[in-house]
Every structure is written in structure tokens, then in C-alpha cells.
Tab-separated table of C-alpha atoms in Angstrom:
chain	number	residue	atom	x	y	z
L	1	MET	CA	98.707	120.607	48.395
L	2	ASN	CA	100.297	120.644	44.090
L	3	ARG	CA	99.676	123.839	43.392
L	4	VAL	CA	101.850	125.983	46.242
L	5	ALA	CA	104.530	124.714	47.232
L	6	ALA	CA	106.294	126.165	50.951
L	7	GLY	CA	110.134	127.018	50.245
L	8	GLU	CA	113.262	128.782	51.330
L	9	ASN	CA	111.718	131.919	49.421
L	10	GLY	CA	108.002	131.431	50.387
L	11	TRP	CA	105.605	130.016	48.348
L	12	ALA	CA	104.769	130.344	44.966
L	13	GLY	CA	102.507	129.921	42.446
L	14	ILE	CA	101.066	130.968	38.928
L	15	GLY	CA	97.996	133.254	38.474
L	16	ILE	CA	96.317	136.534	37.289
L	17	LEU	CA	92.945	138.047	38.170
L	18	ALA	CA	91.096	140.833	37.909
L	19	CYS	CA	90.413	143.544	40.137
L	20	ALA	CA	87.666	145.739	40.703
L	21	ALA	CA	87.824	149.314	40.828
L	22	VAL	CA	91.022	150.527	42.929
L	23	PHE	CA	90.774	153.489	45.052
L	24	ALA	CA	94.623	154.456	44.795
L	25	GLN	CA	95.852	156.644	47.690
L	26	GLU	CA	99.127	158.086	48.511
L	27	ALA	CA	101.649	154.997	49.279
L	28	GLU	CA	102.971	154.812	52.474
L	29	ALA	CA	105.419	152.868	54.519
L	30	VAL	CA	105.406	153.420	58.885
L	31	LEU	CA	106.610	151.651	61.759
L	32	GLY	CA	103.980	149.574	63.256
L	33	GLY	CA	101.058	150.567	61.050
L	34	ASP	CA	99.308	152.745	63.428
L	35	LEU	CA	96.973	155.359	62.213
L	36	ASP	CA	99.221	158.400	61.935
L	37	GLY	CA	96.293	161.284	61.488
L	38	VAL	CA	95.207	163.796	64.399
L	39	GLN	CA	92.350	163.956	65.943
L	40	THR	CA	90.263	166.806	65.270
L	41	ALA	CA	87.080	165.843	67.265
L	42	PRO	CA	86.036	164.272	70.700
L	43	ASP	CA	83.999	161.945	68.895
L	44	ARG	CA	86.510	160.382	66.244
L	45	ARG	CA	88.336	157.235	67.545
L	46	ARG	CA	90.326	154.199	66.172
L	47	VAL	CA	88.759	150.898	66.218
L	48	THR	CA	90.545	147.928	65.043
L	49	LEU	CA	88.598	145.828	62.758
L	50	GLY	CA	90.689	142.233	63.131
L	51	SER	CA	94.495	141.656	63.455
L	52	ASN	CA	97.294	139.705	64.139
L	53	LEU	CA	100.023	141.722	64.807
L	54	PHE	CA	101.613	142.010	68.308
L	55	VAL	CA	104.997	141.818	69.324
L	56	GLU	CA	105.738	138.709	71.633
L	57	PRO	CA	108.999	138.296	73.744
L	58	CYS	CA	111.434	136.655	71.750
L	59	ASN	CA	110.603	138.876	68.605
L	60	SER	CA	111.058	142.315	67.976
L	61	CYS	CA	108.411	142.613	65.246
L	62	ASN	CA	105.527	142.472	65.962
L	63	TYR	CA	105.223	139.860	63.006
L	64	ASP	CA	106.997	136.978	62.547
L	65	SER	CA	110.531	138.194	61.097
L	66	ASN	CA	112.100	134.717	61.110
L	67	ASP	CA	110.080	133.024	58.509
L	68	ASN	CA	109.057	134.537	55.231
L	69	GLY	CA	105.691	133.615	54.714
L	70	PRO	CA	104.147	133.289	51.250
L	71	ALA	CA	105.629	135.354	48.414
L	72	VAL	CA	103.522	137.987	46.489
L	73	VAL	CA	104.783	138.673	43.148
L	74	GLY	CA	103.681	140.504	39.904
L	75	PRO	CA	104.784	139.028	36.550
L	76	ASP	CA	107.825	140.667	36.364
L	77	ASN	CA	109.229	139.519	39.589
L	78	CYS	CA	112.822	138.319	39.969
L	79	LEU	CA	111.867	135.009	41.491
L	80	SER	CA	109.879	132.994	38.918
L	81	PRO	CA	109.629	135.640	36.389
L	82	GLY	CA	106.217	134.833	34.211
L	83	THR	CA	104.227	134.353	37.078
L	84	THR	CA	102.401	135.821	39.431
L	85	GLN	CA	100.694	135.360	42.718
L	86	TRP	CA	98.481	137.093	44.916
L	87	ILE	CA	97.619	135.627	48.749
L	88	GLY	CA	94.657	136.807	51.003
L	89	VAL	CA	94.057	136.422	54.789
L	90	PRO	CA	90.512	136.155	56.537
L	91	PHE	CA	89.572	137.955	59.290
L	92	ILE	CA	85.781	138.177	61.547
L	93	ALA	CA	85.425	141.766	62.415
L	94	ALA	CA	85.597	142.719	65.692
L	95	ALA	CA	83.511	146.094	65.213
L	96	THR	CA	81.418	147.723	63.236
L	97	GLY	CA	83.049	150.402	61.354
L	98	VAL	CA	84.433	151.676	58.382
L	99	PRO	CA	88.055	150.961	57.496
L	100	LYS	CA	90.425	153.217	57.218
L	101	GLN	CA	93.650	151.426	56.502
L	102	ILE	CA	95.263	148.085	55.637
L	103	SER	CA	98.975	147.604	57.571
L	104	VAL	CA	100.549	144.406	56.207
L	105	PRO	CA	104.414	143.414	56.533
L	106	LEU	CA	105.079	142.685	52.946
L	107	ILE	CA	108.775	142.938	52.797
L	108	VAL	CA	110.919	143.641	49.702
L	109	ARG	CA	113.004	140.182	48.757
L	110	ASP	CA	115.512	141.641	46.399
L	111	PRO	CA	115.401	145.404	46.533
L	112	ARG	CA	118.401	145.248	44.371
L	113	ASN	CA	117.142	143.061	41.454
L	114	CYS	CA	113.612	143.602	42.101
L	115	PRO	CA	112.841	147.000	43.644
L	116	SER	CA	109.213	147.573	42.558
L	117	ARG	CA	108.173	148.600	46.062
L	118	GLU	CA	104.006	148.894	45.474
L	119	VAL	CA	101.249	146.549	46.133
L	120	THR	CA	97.548	146.885	45.986
L	121	LEU	CA	95.659	146.040	49.457
L	122	SER	CA	92.037	145.071	49.500
L	123	ILE	CA	89.257	144.345	51.586
L	124	TYR	CA	86.783	141.443	50.266
L	125	THR	CA	83.961	139.709	50.879
L	126	ASP	CA	83.964	136.185	52.163
L	127	ALA	CA	82.801	133.122	49.939
L	128	CYS	CA	83.629	130.500	51.936
L	129	SER	CA	85.602	127.275	50.947
L	130	PRO	CA	87.029	126.107	48.607
L	131	THR	CA	86.478	129.690	47.373
L	132	GLY	CA	87.849	132.032	49.840
L	133	PRO	CA	87.908	135.550	48.942
L	134	GLY	CA	84.765	136.852	46.933
L	135	THR	CA	83.639	140.212	45.944
L	136	PRO	CA	86.303	143.377	46.286
L	137	LEU	CA	84.968	145.909	48.714
L	138	VAL	CA	87.920	148.701	48.372
L	139	SER	CA	91.513	149.020	47.405
L	140	ALA	CA	94.516	151.307	48.002
L	141	VAL	CA	98.053	151.398	46.980
L	142	ALA	CA	100.686	150.413	49.983
L	143	ARG	CA	104.403	151.545	49.494
L	144	LEU	CA	106.490	149.110	50.950
L	145	PRO	CA	109.179	148.956	53.382
L	146	ARG	CA	112.910	147.669	53.087
L	147	ALA	CA	113.589	147.470	56.652
L	148	THR	CA	112.901	144.262	59.147
L	149	CYS	CA	110.334	145.464	61.167
L	150	ASN	CA	108.237	148.136	59.233
L	151	ILE	CA	104.886	147.877	57.898
L	152	GLY	CA	103.147	149.071	54.773
L	153	VAL	CA	100.235	150.649	54.758
L	154	ALA	CA	97.179	151.466	52.296
L	155	LYS	CA	95.349	154.410	53.130
L	156	LEU	CA	91.596	153.633	51.761
L	157	THR	CA	88.963	155.819	50.859
L	158	ASN	CA	84.940	155.242	49.998
L	159	ALA	CA	85.368	151.723	51.682
L	160	PRO	CA	81.845	150.631	53.067
L	161	THR	CA	80.712	149.659	56.667
L	162	LEU	CA	82.236	146.234	57.663
L	163	ILE	CA	79.607	144.451	60.078
L	164	ARG	CA	80.798	143.120	63.206
L	165	GLY	CA	80.793	139.113	63.382
L	166	GLN	CA	80.988	138.975	59.472
L	167	LYS	CA	83.770	137.227	57.744
L	168	TYR	CA	86.025	139.124	55.591
L	169	TRP	CA	89.741	138.969	53.545
L	170	VAL	CA	92.715	141.259	53.416
L	171	VAL	CA	93.875	140.558	50.003
L	172	ALA	CA	97.550	142.007	48.301
L	173	THR	CA	97.683	141.965	44.535
L	174	THR	CA	99.204	143.886	41.820
L	175	ASN	CA	98.266	145.762	39.171
L	176	ALA	CA	99.557	146.441	35.640
L	177	ASP	CA	102.100	149.346	37.161
L	178	GLN	CA	103.304	147.072	39.840
L	179	SER	CA	104.132	144.195	37.595
L	180	GLY	CA	107.521	144.054	38.932
L	181	LEU	CA	106.695	143.268	42.682
L	182	ASP	CA	108.649	140.529	44.235
L	183	ALA	CA	107.893	140.641	47.843
L	184	ASN	CA	107.336	138.003	51.286
L	185	TRP	CA	103.991	138.740	53.335
L	186	LYS	CA	105.509	137.981	56.661
L	187	PRO	CA	103.551	135.838	59.301
L	188	SER	CA	101.909	136.542	62.215
L	189	ASN	CA	103.687	135.710	65.356
L	190	ASN	CA	100.943	133.493	66.484
L	191	ALA	CA	101.016	131.499	63.537
L	192	GLN	CA	103.910	129.590	64.847
L	193	SER	CA	103.741	125.837	65.347
L	194	TYR	CA	106.443	123.492	66.018
L	195	PHE	CA	106.564	119.341	65.728
L	196	ASN	CA	108.380	116.876	67.210
L	197	THR	CA	109.206	113.447	65.605
L	198	GLY	CA	111.806	112.109	68.024
L	199	ASN	CA	114.559	114.018	67.389
L	200	GLY	CA	113.652	117.144	69.345
L	201	TRP	CA	111.368	120.212	68.407
L	202	THR	CA	111.508	121.794	64.922
L	203	GLN	CA	109.474	124.940	63.541
L	204	SER	CA	107.161	124.827	60.933
L	205	ASP	CA	107.436	127.007	57.984
L	206	ARG	CA	103.743	128.210	56.917
L	207	GLY	CA	103.132	130.837	58.701
L	208	THR	CA	99.898	132.996	58.138
L	209	PRO	CA	100.448	136.356	57.372
L	210	ALA	CA	100.190	139.105	59.465
L	211	PHE	CA	97.695	142.247	59.402
L	212	LEU	CA	95.754	144.888	60.622
L	213	VAL	CA	92.658	146.411	60.080
L	214	GLN	CA	91.339	149.878	61.153
L	215	ALA	CA	89.015	152.220	61.457
L	216	ILE	CA	88.411	155.678	62.318
L	217	ALA	CA	84.348	155.844	63.237
L	218	ALA	CA	82.037	158.005	65.071
L	219	LEU	CA	81.014	157.052	68.694
L	220	GLN	CA	77.766	156.483	68.110
L	221	SER	CA	78.253	154.234	64.805
L	222	ALA	CA	81.094	152.010	65.926
L	223	SER	CA	80.325	148.967	68.067
L	224	GLU	CA	83.698	147.744	70.184
L	225	PRO	CA	84.077	144.352	70.424
L	226	GLU	CA	83.495	142.667	73.749
L	227	PRO	CA	86.026	141.413	76.446
L	228	SER	CA	88.165	138.405	74.953
L	229	SER	CA	86.443	135.076	75.712
L	230	GLN	CA	90.043	133.451	74.731
L	231	GLY	CA	91.192	133.060	78.709
L	232	PHE	CA	94.837	132.965	79.170
L	233	GLY	CA	95.231	132.300	74.944
L	234	GLY	CA	93.846	130.770	72.468
L	235	ASN	CA	92.580	130.958	68.567
L	236	LEU	CA	88.978	129.152	68.877
L	237	PHE	CA	86.084	130.768	67.203
L	238	VAL	CA	83.329	129.900	64.840
L	239	ASP	CA	83.597	130.264	61.351
L	240	PRO	CA	80.082	131.666	59.793
L	241	CYS	CA	80.623	129.138	56.926
L	242	THR	CA	80.914	125.913	58.975
L	243	GLY	CA	79.716	126.616	62.348
L	244	CYS	CA	82.948	125.329	63.547
L	245	ASN	CA	85.250	126.722	66.181
L	246	TYR	CA	88.314	125.671	64.339
L	247	ASP	CA	88.859	124.778	60.423
L	248	SER	CA	86.866	121.153	59.792
L	249	ASN	CA	88.268	121.635	56.180
L	250	SER	CA	91.704	121.492	57.137
L	251	SER	CA	93.030	118.142	58.705
L	252	GLY	CA	96.158	120.737	60.785
L	253	LEU	CA	98.846	118.719	62.176
L	254	GLU	CA	99.529	114.809	62.873
L	255	VAL	CA	99.725	113.776	66.484
L	256	ARG	CA	100.855	109.764	66.691
L	257	GLY	CA	102.466	107.521	69.114
L	258	PRO	CA	104.900	105.064	68.132
L	259	ASP	CA	102.755	102.414	67.294
L	260	ASN	CA	100.187	104.220	65.082
L	261	CYS	CA	98.746	103.265	62.076
L	262	THR	CA	99.888	106.065	59.550
L	263	ILE	CA	103.382	105.939	59.759
L	264	PRO	CA	104.961	102.897	62.584
L	265	GLY	CA	107.112	103.296	64.320
L	266	GLN	CA	107.667	107.147	64.011
L	267	LEU	CA	105.989	109.414	66.644
L	268	HIS	CA	104.589	112.957	66.054
L	269	TRP	CA	104.260	115.601	68.316
L	270	THR	CA	102.856	119.160	68.070
L	271	ALA	CA	103.030	122.250	69.985
L	272	VAL	CA	101.121	125.941	69.263
L	273	PRO	CA	102.284	128.968	71.419
L	274	PHE	CA	100.635	132.095	73.355
L	275	VAL	CA	101.377	134.895	75.105
L	276	ALA	CA	99.572	135.080	78.270
L	277	ALA	CA	96.456	137.346	78.156
L	278	LYS	CA	96.474	137.286	82.235
L	279	SER	CA	97.695	136.277	84.882
L	280	GLY	CA	96.647	133.205	86.937
L	281	VAL	CA	96.113	129.688	87.637
L	282	PRO	CA	95.038	127.444	84.418
L	283	THR	CA	92.764	124.909	84.803
L	284	ARG	CA	91.964	123.328	81.096
L	285	ILE	CA	93.171	122.960	77.767
L	286	LEU	CA	90.523	122.403	75.070
L	287	ALA	CA	92.430	121.658	71.514
L	288	PRO	CA	90.703	119.920	68.178
L	289	ILE	CA	92.413	116.636	68.156
L	290	ILE	CA	90.620	114.343	66.126
L	291	LEU	CA	90.966	110.525	65.388
L	292	HIS	CA	91.512	109.067	62.337
L	293	ASP	CA	88.911	106.967	61.004
L	294	LEU	CA	91.136	103.863	61.193
L	295	PRO	CA	89.422	100.526	62.881
L	296	ILE	CA	92.806	99.313	64.158
L	297	CYS	CA	94.119	102.425	65.932
L	298	THR	CA	91.757	103.388	68.537
L	299	GLU	CA	93.777	104.881	70.984
L	300	ASN	CA	91.851	107.619	72.268
L	301	LYS	CA	94.249	109.684	74.771
L	302	VAL	CA	96.250	112.264	74.389
L	303	THR	CA	98.397	114.209	77.163
L	304	LEU	CA	98.005	117.899	76.848
L	305	SER	CA	100.580	120.008	78.349
L	306	LEU	CA	101.994	123.544	79.122
L	307	TYR	CA	105.199	123.936	78.720
L	308	THR	CA	107.507	127.368	79.062
L	309	ASP	CA	109.402	128.751	75.798
L	310	ASN	CA	112.855	128.520	74.540
L	311	CYS	CA	112.263	131.392	72.015
L	312	ASP	CA	114.141	129.703	68.524
L	313	LEU	CA	113.856	126.485	69.929
L	314	GLY	CA	110.295	126.269	70.882
L	315	PRO	CA	108.831	124.724	73.694
L	316	GLY	CA	111.080	124.721	76.883
L	317	ASP	CA	109.997	122.904	80.184
L	318	PRO	CA	107.073	121.484	80.926
L	319	LEU	CA	105.168	122.871	84.070
L	320	VAL	CA	101.865	121.151	84.156
L	321	SER	CA	100.004	118.173	82.149
L	322	GLY	CA	96.534	116.580	81.891
L	323	ILE	CA	95.024	113.789	80.113
L	324	ALA	CA	92.350	114.309	77.430
L	325	THR	CA	90.073	112.036	75.539
L	326	VAL	CA	90.014	112.688	71.653
L	327	PRO	CA	86.868	112.777	70.004
L	328	LYS	CA	85.971	110.803	66.472
L	329	ALA	CA	83.103	113.574	65.685
L	330	PRO	CA	84.065	116.612	63.690
L	331	CYS	CA	83.899	119.870	65.617
L	332	ASP	CA	84.331	117.898	69.005
L	333	LEU	CA	87.267	118.945	71.261
L	334	ALA	CA	89.934	117.514	73.386
L	335	VAL	CA	89.570	118.688	77.002
L	336	ALA	CA	92.186	117.894	79.591
L	337	THR	CA	91.637	119.044	83.150
L	338	LEU	CA	95.062	120.444	84.636
L	339	VAL	CA	95.659	119.838	88.509
L	340	SER	CA	97.948	121.985	90.404
L	341	ALA	CA	99.048	124.075	87.680
L	342	PRO	CA	101.395	126.905	88.484
L	343	ALA	CA	100.479	130.669	87.746
L	344	LEU	CA	100.707	131.656	84.261
L	345	GLN	CA	101.891	135.696	83.761
L	346	GLU	CA	100.844	138.074	81.708
L	347	GLY	CA	102.791	138.974	78.978
L	348	VAL	CA	105.082	135.712	78.850
L	349	LYS	CA	105.338	133.079	75.948
L	350	TYR	CA	104.002	129.531	76.894
L	351	TRP	CA	103.544	126.650	74.972
L	352	VAL	CA	100.256	124.039	74.748
L	353	VAL	CA	102.002	120.706	73.687
L	354	ALA	CA	100.227	117.619	72.382
L	355	THR	CA	102.302	114.149	73.132
L	356	THR	CA	101.709	110.607	73.985
L	357	ASP	CA	103.181	108.970	76.985
L	358	GLU	CA	103.808	104.684	77.283
L	359	ASN	CA	99.732	104.143	77.612
L	360	GLN	CA	99.132	106.516	74.401
L	361	THR	CA	101.526	104.821	71.957
L	362	GLY	CA	99.043	103.697	69.546
L	363	LEU	CA	97.222	107.682	69.183
L	364	ASP	CA	96.626	108.208	65.490
L	365	ALA	CA	94.851	112.031	65.386
L	366	SER	CA	94.940	115.372	63.497
L	367	TRP	CA	95.025	118.641	65.556
L	368	TYR	CA	93.107	120.153	63.387
L	369	ALA	CA	93.795	123.894	62.374
L	370	SER	CA	92.632	127.460	63.771
L	371	ASN	CA	90.361	129.524	61.519
L	372	ASN	CA	93.171	132.225	61.794
L	373	ALA	CA	94.812	129.687	59.875
L	374	GLN	CA	92.899	130.107	56.140
L	375	VAL	CA	95.015	131.401	53.621
L	376	ALA	CA	93.794	131.765	50.109
L	377	GLY	CA	95.604	132.106	46.534
L	378	SER	CA	95.050	132.852	43.168
L	379	LEU	CA	97.036	131.373	40.325
L	380	GLY	CA	95.384	132.393	37.295
L	381	ASP	CA	92.131	130.313	37.735
L	382	GLY	CA	90.004	132.502	40.746
L	383	TRP	CA	90.910	131.937	44.456
L	384	PHE	CA	91.231	128.638	46.173
L	385	GLN	CA	91.667	128.433	49.916
L	386	PHE	CA	93.856	126.284	52.234
L	387	SER	CA	95.532	126.136	55.454
L	388	THR	CA	98.829	127.016	56.860
L	389	GLY	CA	97.775	124.566	59.480
L	390	THR	CA	98.105	126.269	62.921
L	391	PRO	CA	96.698	124.059	65.454
L	392	GLY	CA	93.835	125.379	67.309
L	393	PHE	CA	93.595	125.615	71.392
L	394	LEU	CA	92.057	127.229	74.077
L	395	VAL	CA	93.507	127.836	77.545
L	396	GLN	CA	91.476	128.613	80.553
């Protein structure tokens, strides 16, 4: 994408967009981002409407503190003075309720030279790809933390009810009073991915921004989400805009054998991590790996495996593997059946890995991204949607 570049300091671009009315509240920075009010009545409770914040075994933060993430800057920033960049990340409401706060790990990049610490956090409707965010619903100001592992929190008032199953966006923007903002929106721990071109595993540096949207709702008006259907781990869910359970608008990352047609002689393997949601023996791996439309490269088998975790080095040791047939049609999935798999342990980090063996050297395919990997940016001419490329998967 020529309008957003991933670099050492995050993704930088140019843009300015007028926002709807902002309901500015007391700005606050708290550790973790939980609601801090004392419950005053027995029929009040916390409801998570959308989130990708969680602590993983290799990182004490509930976001990926090892990756910068995209830059969110006002025009008087230090990173690229005169430019503005706003960022949005989508979610499907897990419950029906009135949102009361947005928590995000937006970290000030250079507190000494660019000390501005306020940002406007909003919830938008969805306008589908290629636009992304639609109409702003509610906004508030958050004061950003200086310390790693802290979270910026925006308290919302007069917010409309969000409806379970509908798609919304969390958006970070700046107004005239926040023109000096120079911050990075740290990625979610579930946005990590690694690739291997034959010389070991390397981490991708384009993680989806982390966030948490919470509500305090009366029991009679809040609908709790059903228990997870994602098995041991997964990020497959249907986007209302496409009807596909992965991002069919983004081709994601490559999976190739050395005899591929795209870059002959160079293999490309891909891996994505998860923290096991429960203990038990896995039986299947599902992944949206789709063949490229190339008449010469027709190999349609891929090896899908579960690996242990080696923390900052990515996948560790292989635990179990299965062979999957790679489909050609959009919205199809490659499915590998696992035999004699070891038991996975709840709370332990593992990896789903796509590789090729000596019988799959001609594979030339793409591992499509999760719908969770969608991101939007504003560079002066409205919002545009793209993907960070985190592969979609499900371990059952």
C-alpha cells in the first residue's frame, strides 16, 4: 500500500478529517483499563462489548509492548511535522449495551520533545471496505500514559446503545487542542505473526491496534455473549460486510514451497500464535489458505502444524501436523485433521504453522487475514480500510 508505510516508528501518513460533536470528559490514564467506578446498585454490571487486550505468557503487558504499532499524530507532531494520521480498528459487538469507556494502549513516543498526552477516542458505525469507519456515534478525550503497560481511557457520556452482532470501529483522532500529539497505538498480543523464508523465523511488524470497549448496563438490557465457539484458539468470525469468516478483501501472507511460481527458489512459511482457551486434545486446524490463480503451479497440499512457543523467537518445537487440501474458491478453508495430538494446556501459548514438505514444493498460496486484522487510516481524503495481515485460523 503506497499510502501507509510500516517503519521503525510506526505507520505514518498525511490526513485531516473533521469529526462530529465530541463529548469531552475528564481525561484519565489507568493501569489495565478496567472500569474504576464503585457499583452502586445490584442490577449494574460490566459488559465487554469488544476487546483484544489480554496478557500472554511472554509479555507482562496486556498488549504487544515489543511492537510499535501505527502512529497516531496531530499536525504539530515531532515524527513528521505538518502531517496528521488517524487510525481506526473494528469490532463486532459481543453484547448489546451502552458503551461507557474506551481503553487503548496509545503511548507517547517522545515525551521530552512532544509531550502532548491527549487524544480523542470515538466509536463509529461501519461503512464496509474500502472505507471502514462510517459515522461517529460518541467521542471523549483520553489522557495517554508515559509508562509501558499503562492504558489511556476515555469516559463516554450520552452514548447510543450498541447492538450485539453489529460491526463498529474504535477510532483515534486529534482536534485543534491535540495538534501536538505524537504517539504509537500498540498492537494486540493476538496480532503477532511470524514468517520463515528458509533462514529462521522473523516477526512481522504490522500488528492490529489493541483496544477495549466496556459498558455498564442494567441486567435486563444487556445481552451476554454466548460461550466462545473458537475451540482452543481462533480468530475466524463472519464480517457482516462480506459474509466471509476471514478478510476476503486482503490476501494476507504468503505460503509457498521452493518450486512456487511467484518467487521460484524461495519458500515462505507463515505462523500465528494463540493462548489456549482450554485444556484438551486438538483434532483439527482450519485456515483460510487459498491457491493463487496460476495455471502452472497447481500443488494444492499444505502442512498445518501446532508448535510450542519460543517467546521472542516465535515458534518452538512441532507438536503435531496434518495435511490439508488448499481450496481455490473464496471463503473456503483448508482443513487438516490431527492424529495422536498431545493435550494442550489452558493458558499456554502455542503456534499454528503453515509449511511445505518435499511433496508440496510447488505450493503457491496466500494465507488470508482474520477479520480482526482490519485497520483504517485517514490521510486527508477520508477513511480507507486495509489489513495488517494477521492470518485467520481455528484450532478445534
